PDB file of C-alpha atoms in Angstrom:
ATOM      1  CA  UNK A   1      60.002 -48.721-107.471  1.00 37.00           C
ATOM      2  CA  UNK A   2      62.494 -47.871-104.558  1.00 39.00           C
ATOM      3  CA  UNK A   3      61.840 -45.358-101.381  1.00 41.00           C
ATOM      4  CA  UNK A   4      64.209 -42.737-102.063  1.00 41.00           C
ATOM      5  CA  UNK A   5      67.378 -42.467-100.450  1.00 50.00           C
ATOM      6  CA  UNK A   6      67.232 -41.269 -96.696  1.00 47.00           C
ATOM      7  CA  UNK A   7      69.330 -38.028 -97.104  1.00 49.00           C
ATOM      8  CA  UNK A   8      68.270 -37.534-101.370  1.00 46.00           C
ATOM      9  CA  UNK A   9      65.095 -35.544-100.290  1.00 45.00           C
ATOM     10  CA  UNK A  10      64.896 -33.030 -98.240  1.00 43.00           C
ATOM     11  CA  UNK A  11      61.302 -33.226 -97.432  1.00 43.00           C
ATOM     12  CA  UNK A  12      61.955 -37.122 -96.080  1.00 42.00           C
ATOM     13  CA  UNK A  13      64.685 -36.065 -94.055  1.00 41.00           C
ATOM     14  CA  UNK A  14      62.511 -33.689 -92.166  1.00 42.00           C
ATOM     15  CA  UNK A  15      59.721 -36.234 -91.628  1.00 44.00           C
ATOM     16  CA  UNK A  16      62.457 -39.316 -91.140  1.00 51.00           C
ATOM     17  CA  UNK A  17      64.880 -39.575 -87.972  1.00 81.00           C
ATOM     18  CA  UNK A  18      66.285 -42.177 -89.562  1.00 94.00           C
ATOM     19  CA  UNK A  19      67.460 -43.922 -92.807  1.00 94.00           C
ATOM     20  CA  UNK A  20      65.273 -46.191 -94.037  1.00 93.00           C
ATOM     21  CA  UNK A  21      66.630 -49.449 -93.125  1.00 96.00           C
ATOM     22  CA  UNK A  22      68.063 -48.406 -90.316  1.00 97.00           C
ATOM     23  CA  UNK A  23      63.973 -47.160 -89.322  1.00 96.00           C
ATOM     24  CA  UNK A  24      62.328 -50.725 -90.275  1.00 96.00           C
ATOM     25  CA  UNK A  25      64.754 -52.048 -87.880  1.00 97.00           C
ATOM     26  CA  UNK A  26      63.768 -49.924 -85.099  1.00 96.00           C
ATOM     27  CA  UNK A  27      59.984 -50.012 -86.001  1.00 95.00           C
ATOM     28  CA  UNK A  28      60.213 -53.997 -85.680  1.00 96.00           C
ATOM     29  CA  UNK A  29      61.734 -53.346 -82.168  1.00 96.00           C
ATOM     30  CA  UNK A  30      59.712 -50.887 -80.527  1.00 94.00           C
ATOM     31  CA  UNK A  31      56.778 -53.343 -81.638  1.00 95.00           C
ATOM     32  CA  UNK A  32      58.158 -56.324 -79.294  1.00 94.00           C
ATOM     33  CA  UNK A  33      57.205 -56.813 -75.799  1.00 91.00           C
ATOM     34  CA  UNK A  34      60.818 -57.138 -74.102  1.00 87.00           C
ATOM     35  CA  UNK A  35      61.173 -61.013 -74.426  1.00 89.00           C
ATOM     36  CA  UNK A  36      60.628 -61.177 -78.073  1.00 94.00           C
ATOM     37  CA  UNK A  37      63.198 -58.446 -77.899  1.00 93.00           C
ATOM     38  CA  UNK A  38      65.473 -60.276 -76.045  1.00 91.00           C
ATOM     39  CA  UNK A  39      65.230 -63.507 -78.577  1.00 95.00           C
ATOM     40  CA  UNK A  40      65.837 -60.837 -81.612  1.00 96.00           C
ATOM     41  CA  UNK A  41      68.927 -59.226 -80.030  1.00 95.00           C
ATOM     42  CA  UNK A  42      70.145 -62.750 -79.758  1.00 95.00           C
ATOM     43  CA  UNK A  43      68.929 -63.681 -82.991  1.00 97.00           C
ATOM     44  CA  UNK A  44      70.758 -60.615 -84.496  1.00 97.00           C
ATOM     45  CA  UNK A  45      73.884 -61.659 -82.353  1.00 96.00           C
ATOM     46  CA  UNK A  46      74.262 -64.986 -83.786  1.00 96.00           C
ATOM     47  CA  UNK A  47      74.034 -63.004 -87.454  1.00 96.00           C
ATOM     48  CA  UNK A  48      77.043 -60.992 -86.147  1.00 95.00           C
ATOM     49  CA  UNK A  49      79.957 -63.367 -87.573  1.00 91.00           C
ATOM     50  CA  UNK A  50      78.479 -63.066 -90.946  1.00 94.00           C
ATOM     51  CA  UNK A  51      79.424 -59.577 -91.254  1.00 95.00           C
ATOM     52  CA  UNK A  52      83.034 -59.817 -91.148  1.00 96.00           C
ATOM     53  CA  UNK A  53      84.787 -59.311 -94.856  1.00 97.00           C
ATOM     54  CA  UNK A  54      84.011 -62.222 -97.567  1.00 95.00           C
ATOM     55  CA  UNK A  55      87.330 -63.946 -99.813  1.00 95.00           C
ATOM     56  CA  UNK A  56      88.441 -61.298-102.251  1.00 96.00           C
ATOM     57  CA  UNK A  57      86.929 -57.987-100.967  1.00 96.00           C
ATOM     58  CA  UNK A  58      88.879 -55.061-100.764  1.00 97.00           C
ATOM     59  CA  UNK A  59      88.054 -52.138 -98.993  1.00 98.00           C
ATOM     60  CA  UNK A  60      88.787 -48.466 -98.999  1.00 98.00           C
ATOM     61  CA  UNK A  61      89.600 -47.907 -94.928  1.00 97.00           C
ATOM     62  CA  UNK A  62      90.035 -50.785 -92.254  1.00 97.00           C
ATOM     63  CA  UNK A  63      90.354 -50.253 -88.656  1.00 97.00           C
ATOM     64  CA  UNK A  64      91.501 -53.490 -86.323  1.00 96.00           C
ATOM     65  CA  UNK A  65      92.213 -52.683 -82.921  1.00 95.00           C
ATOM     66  CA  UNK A  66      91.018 -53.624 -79.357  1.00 94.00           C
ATOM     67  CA  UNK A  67      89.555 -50.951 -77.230  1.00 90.00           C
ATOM     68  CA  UNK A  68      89.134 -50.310 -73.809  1.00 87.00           C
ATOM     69  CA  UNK A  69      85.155 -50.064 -73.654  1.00 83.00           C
ATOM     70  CA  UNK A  70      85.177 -53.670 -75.394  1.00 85.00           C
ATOM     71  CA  UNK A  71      86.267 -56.643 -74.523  1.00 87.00           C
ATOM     72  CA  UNK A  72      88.067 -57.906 -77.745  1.00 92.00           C
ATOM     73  CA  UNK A  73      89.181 -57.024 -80.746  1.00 95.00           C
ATOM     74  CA  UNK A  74      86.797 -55.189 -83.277  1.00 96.00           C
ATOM     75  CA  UNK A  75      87.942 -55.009 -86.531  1.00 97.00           C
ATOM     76  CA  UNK A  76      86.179 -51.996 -89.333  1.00 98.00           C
ATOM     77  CA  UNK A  77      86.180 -52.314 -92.777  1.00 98.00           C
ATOM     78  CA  UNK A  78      84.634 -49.458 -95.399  1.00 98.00           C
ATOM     79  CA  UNK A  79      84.339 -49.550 -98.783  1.00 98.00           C
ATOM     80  CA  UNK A  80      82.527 -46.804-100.457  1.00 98.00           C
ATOM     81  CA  UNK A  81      81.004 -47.217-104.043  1.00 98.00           C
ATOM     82  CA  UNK A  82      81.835 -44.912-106.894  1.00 96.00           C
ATOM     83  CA  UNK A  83      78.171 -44.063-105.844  1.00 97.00           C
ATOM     84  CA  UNK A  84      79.261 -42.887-102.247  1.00 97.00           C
ATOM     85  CA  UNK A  85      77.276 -45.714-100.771  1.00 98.00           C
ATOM     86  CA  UNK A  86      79.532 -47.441 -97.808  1.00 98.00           C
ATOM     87  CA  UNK A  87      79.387 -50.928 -97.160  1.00 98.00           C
ATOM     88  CA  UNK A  88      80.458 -52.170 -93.890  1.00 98.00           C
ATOM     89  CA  UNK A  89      82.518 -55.612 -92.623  1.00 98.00           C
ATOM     90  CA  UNK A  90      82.739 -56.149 -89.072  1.00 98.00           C
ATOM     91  CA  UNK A  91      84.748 -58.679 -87.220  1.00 97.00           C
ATOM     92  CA  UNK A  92      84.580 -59.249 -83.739  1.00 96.00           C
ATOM     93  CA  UNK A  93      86.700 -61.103 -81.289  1.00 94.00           C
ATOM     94  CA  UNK A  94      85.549 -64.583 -79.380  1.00 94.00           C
ATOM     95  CA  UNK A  95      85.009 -62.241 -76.175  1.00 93.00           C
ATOM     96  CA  UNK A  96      82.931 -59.749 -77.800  1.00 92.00           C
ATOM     97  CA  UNK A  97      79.414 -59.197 -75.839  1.00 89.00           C
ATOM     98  CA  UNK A  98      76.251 -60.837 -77.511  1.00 91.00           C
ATOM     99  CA  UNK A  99      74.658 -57.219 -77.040  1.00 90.00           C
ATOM    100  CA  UNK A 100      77.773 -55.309 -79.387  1.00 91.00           C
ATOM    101  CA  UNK A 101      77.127 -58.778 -81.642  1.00 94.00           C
ATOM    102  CA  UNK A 102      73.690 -57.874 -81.733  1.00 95.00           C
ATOM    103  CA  UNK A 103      74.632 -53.891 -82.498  1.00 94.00           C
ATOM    104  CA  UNK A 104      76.938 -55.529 -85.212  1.00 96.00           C
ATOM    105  CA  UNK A 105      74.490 -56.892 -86.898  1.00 97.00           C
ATOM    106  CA  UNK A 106      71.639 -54.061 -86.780  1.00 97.00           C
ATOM    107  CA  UNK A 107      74.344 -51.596 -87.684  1.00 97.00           C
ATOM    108  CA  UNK A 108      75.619 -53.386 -91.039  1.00 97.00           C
ATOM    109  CA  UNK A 109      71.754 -53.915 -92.125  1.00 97.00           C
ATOM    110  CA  UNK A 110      70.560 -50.702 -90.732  1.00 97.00           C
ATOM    111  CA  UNK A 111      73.410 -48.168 -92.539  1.00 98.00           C
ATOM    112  CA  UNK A 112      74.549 -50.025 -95.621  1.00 98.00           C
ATOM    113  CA  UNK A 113      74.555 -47.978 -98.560  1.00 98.00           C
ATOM    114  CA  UNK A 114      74.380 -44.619 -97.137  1.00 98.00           C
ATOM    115  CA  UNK A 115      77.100 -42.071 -98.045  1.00 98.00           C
ATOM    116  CA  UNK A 116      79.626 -41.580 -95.500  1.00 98.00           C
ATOM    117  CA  UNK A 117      77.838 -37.991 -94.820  1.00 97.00           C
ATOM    118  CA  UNK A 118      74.929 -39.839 -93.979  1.00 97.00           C
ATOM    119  CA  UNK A 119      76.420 -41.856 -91.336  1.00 97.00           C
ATOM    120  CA  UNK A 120      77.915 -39.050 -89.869  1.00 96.00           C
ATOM    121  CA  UNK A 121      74.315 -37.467 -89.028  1.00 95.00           C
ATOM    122  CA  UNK A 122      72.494 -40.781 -87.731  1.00 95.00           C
ATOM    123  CA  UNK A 123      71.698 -39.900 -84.032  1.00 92.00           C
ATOM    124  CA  UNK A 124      73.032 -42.533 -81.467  1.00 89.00           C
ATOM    125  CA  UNK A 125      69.317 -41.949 -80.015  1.00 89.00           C
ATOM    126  CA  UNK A 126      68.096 -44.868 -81.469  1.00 91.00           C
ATOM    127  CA  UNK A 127      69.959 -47.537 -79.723  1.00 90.00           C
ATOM    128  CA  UNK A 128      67.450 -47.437 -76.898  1.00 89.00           C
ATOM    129  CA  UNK A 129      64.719 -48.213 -78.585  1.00 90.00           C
ATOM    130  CA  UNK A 130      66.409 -51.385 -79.986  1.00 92.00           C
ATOM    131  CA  UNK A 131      68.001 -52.745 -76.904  1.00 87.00           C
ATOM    132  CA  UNK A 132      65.316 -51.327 -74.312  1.00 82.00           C
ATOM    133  CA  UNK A 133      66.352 -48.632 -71.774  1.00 76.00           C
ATOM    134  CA  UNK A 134      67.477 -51.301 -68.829  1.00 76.00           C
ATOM    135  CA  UNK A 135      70.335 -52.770 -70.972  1.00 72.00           C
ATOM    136  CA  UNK A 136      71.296 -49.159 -71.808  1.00 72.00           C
ATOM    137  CA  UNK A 137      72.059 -48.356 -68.211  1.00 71.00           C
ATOM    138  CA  UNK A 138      73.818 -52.003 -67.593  1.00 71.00           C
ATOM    139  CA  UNK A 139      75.982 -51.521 -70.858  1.00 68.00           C
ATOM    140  CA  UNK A 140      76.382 -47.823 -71.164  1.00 66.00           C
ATOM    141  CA  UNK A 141      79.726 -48.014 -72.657  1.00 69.00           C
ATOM    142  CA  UNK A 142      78.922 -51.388 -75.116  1.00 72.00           C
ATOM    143  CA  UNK A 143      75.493 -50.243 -76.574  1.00 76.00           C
ATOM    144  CA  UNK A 144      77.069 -47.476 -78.275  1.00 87.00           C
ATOM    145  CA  UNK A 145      80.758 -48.943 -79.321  1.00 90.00           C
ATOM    146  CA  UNK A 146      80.066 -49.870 -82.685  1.00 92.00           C
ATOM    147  CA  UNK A 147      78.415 -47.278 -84.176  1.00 94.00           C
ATOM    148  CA  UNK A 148      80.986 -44.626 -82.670  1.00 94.00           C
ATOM    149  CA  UNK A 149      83.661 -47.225 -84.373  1.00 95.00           C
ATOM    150  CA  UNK A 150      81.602 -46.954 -87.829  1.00 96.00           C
ATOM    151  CA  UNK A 151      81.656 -42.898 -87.453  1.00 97.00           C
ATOM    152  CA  UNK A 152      84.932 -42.921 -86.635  1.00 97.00           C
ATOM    153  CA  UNK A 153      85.972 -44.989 -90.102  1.00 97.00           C
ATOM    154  CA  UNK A 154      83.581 -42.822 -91.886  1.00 97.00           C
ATOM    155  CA  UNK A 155      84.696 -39.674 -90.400  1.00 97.00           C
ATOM    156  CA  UNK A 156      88.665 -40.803 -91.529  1.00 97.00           C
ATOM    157  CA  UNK A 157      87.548 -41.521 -95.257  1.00 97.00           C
ATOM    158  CA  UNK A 158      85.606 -37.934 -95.519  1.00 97.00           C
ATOM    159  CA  UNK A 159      88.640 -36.728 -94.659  1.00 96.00           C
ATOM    160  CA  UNK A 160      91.161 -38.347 -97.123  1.00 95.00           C
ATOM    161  CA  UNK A 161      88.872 -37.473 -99.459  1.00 94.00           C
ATOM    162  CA  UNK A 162      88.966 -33.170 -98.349  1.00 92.00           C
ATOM    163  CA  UNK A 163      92.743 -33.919 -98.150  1.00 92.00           C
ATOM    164  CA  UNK A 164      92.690 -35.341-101.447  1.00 90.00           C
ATOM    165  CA  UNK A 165      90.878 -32.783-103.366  1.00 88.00           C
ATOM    166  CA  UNK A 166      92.524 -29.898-101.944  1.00 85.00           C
ATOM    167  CA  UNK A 167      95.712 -31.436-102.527  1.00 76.00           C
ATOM    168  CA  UNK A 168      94.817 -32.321-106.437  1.00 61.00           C
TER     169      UNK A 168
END
């Protein structure tokens, strides 16, 4: 059997910072001394480019644009499931840091299948404990990019779909 979904029981949400995936992921980094860290970030970094949308895919919102706190062009794609559950595609430019790679990757693994409410409430806390607290003051601004970027798409569907049912 499953674990529940992160934001289905109340009683989990109270105990649980963070969704479930999302939690392994930061559980397996707060276990690493820094330079097994380090090789993960990268590790995660390389998985980066296989995040960006597959041949035939369609999604609900995308968002390609290049922003001044990165240095390329990030591209956002959502679909959400008749099931609420988002799925995200990232591409990233050739100039794109190894550490917003790295977030990329985590991100993708870490929030697919929650509902776009659900991404909405996951704290940007966590992002230290992944990438370590010295690489948070180097790369303030970079650390944090793509999950404000995921929000943002997330925040955009939610509301289309208010628009949409007040307008219906």
């Amino acid at each position: 059997m499953g674990k529940p979904r992160w934001g289905s029981d109340r009683e989990r949400l109270k105990t649980a910072v963070y969704p479930g995936k999302l939690n392994q992921i930061i559980a397996l980094f707060e276990s690493l001394p820094d330079a097994e860290k380090r090789e993960s970030l990268i590790s995660y970094a390389a998985a980066a480019m296989k995040q960006g949308p597959r041949d035939g895919e369609t999604f609900d919102l995308e968002d390609i644009r290049k922003d001044e706190e990165c240095t390329d062009t990030v591209g956002v794609f959502l679909k959400v499931s008749p099931q609420r559950g988002c799925a995200f595609r990232i591409t990233l430019g050739p100039q794109v840091q190894t550490l917003t790679k790295a977030m990329t990757a985590i991100l993708c693994k870490g929030l697919d299948g929650l509902t776009p409410e659900e991404i909405m409430e996951v704290p940007a806390d966590f992002v230290p404990k992944i990438v370590g607290a010295e690489l948070v003051r180097q790369r303030s601004q970079t650390v944090y990019y793509i999950l404000t970027r995921m929000k943002g798409i997330a925040r955009v569907w939610l509301n289309r779909e208010r628009s949409a049912a007040h307008g219906a």
